[in-house]
Short mmCIF file of C-alpha atoms in Angstrom, two decimals:
data_model
loop_
_atom_site.label_atom_id
_atom_site.label_comp_id
_atom_site.label_asym_id
_atom_site.label_seq_id
_atom_site.Cartn_x
_atom_site.Cartn_y
_atom_site.Cartn_z
CA UNK A 11 73.38 125.64 97.56
CA UNK A 12 75.99 123.15 98.91
CA UNK A 13 79.38 124.19 100.56
CA UNK A 14 81.84 121.43 101.36
CA UNK A 15 84.93 122.06 103.56
CA UNK A 16 87.78 119.65 103.76
CA UNK A 17 88.59 118.68 107.31
CA UNK A 18 92.15 117.44 107.67
CA UNK A 19 91.68 115.91 111.01
CA UNK A 20 88.88 113.67 109.70
CA UNK A 21 90.58 113.42 106.27
CA UNK A 22 87.29 113.83 104.51
CA UNK A 23 84.95 116.55 103.04
CA UNK A 24 82.14 117.70 105.38
CA UNK A 25 79.14 119.86 104.74
CA UNK A 26 79.46 123.48 105.64
CA UNK A 27 77.05 126.43 106.08
CA UNK A 28 75.58 127.80 102.91
CA UNK A 29 76.82 131.02 101.45
CA UNK A 30 74.65 134.10 102.07
CA UNK A 31 74.40 134.68 98.19
CA UNK A 32 74.05 132.04 95.50
CA UNK A 33 77.33 131.74 93.53
CA UNK A 34 78.66 129.55 90.78
CA UNK A 35 82.07 129.92 89.04
CA UNK A 36 83.18 131.64 92.35
CA UNK A 37 86.86 131.70 93.33
CA UNK A 38 88.04 130.89 96.80
CA UNK A 39 91.21 131.58 98.67
CA UNK A 40 92.47 131.53 102.30
CA UNK A 41 93.91 134.47 104.09
CA UNK A 42 94.74 134.81 107.80
CA UNK A 43 92.64 131.73 108.65
CA UNK A 44 89.57 133.08 106.75
CA UNK A 45 88.08 131.51 103.60
CA UNK A 46 87.20 134.03 100.96
CA UNK A 47 84.61 133.40 98.41
CA UNK A 48 85.02 136.12 95.73
CA UNK A 49 82.72 137.15 92.86
CA UNK A 50 80.90 134.49 90.81
CA UNK A 51 77.56 134.27 88.94
CA UNK A 52 74.21 134.13 90.60
CA UNK A 53 72.22 132.71 87.53
CA UNK A 54 71.56 136.24 86.37
CA UNK A 55 74.58 138.30 86.64
CA UNK A 56 78.20 138.33 87.70
CA UNK A 57 78.94 139.54 91.27
CA UNK A 58 81.14 142.25 92.73
CA UNK A 59 80.66 141.00 96.26
CA UNK A 60 82.60 138.57 98.38
CA UNK A 61 81.97 136.55 101.57
CA UNK A 62 84.30 135.42 104.30
CA UNK A 63 83.92 132.14 106.32
CA UNK A 64 85.31 132.25 109.71
CA UNK A 65 85.87 128.61 111.06
CA UNK A 66 86.05 129.88 114.61
CA UNK A 67 82.35 130.91 114.55
CA UNK A 68 81.21 128.68 111.60
CA UNK A 69 79.43 131.25 109.44
CA UNK A 70 79.84 133.45 106.39
CA UNK A 71 79.87 137.33 106.64
CA UNK A 72 79.93 139.97 104.04
CA UNK A 73 83.30 140.84 102.61
CA UNK A 74 84.68 143.71 100.56
CA UNK A 75 83.32 144.50 97.19
CA UNK A 76 85.36 144.23 93.96
CA UNK A 77 85.49 147.30 91.57
CA UNK A 78 84.36 145.04 88.66
CA UNK A 79 81.92 142.16 88.75
CA UNK A 80 83.45 138.82 87.60
CA UNK A 81 83.37 134.98 87.64
CA UNK A 82 85.67 132.22 86.27
CA UNK A 83 88.68 134.12 87.54
CA UNK A 84 91.47 133.23 89.94
CA UNK A 85 92.82 134.49 93.33
CA UNK A 86 95.63 133.61 95.57
CA UNK A 87 96.85 134.95 98.91
CA UNK A 88 100.36 136.25 99.01
CA UNK A 89 102.30 136.58 102.26
CA UNK A 90 103.33 140.11 103.16
#
């Protein structure tokens, strides 16, 4: 699995660390400086799980689970 991250300082896409779980049709959003990869499809079933990427440490960690597994959805972060 390939993860690419846009680096605005270099003005190009660079390879990032792989997610812990295989995901296609996953949605991503940014909140409080963390990149969230939410749900998706692992080739057998839709996922309830999420992962967070912390650019300070350069790795993915498990995030909160959704109540319902899904993929091909959308998400956005709203300021509060």
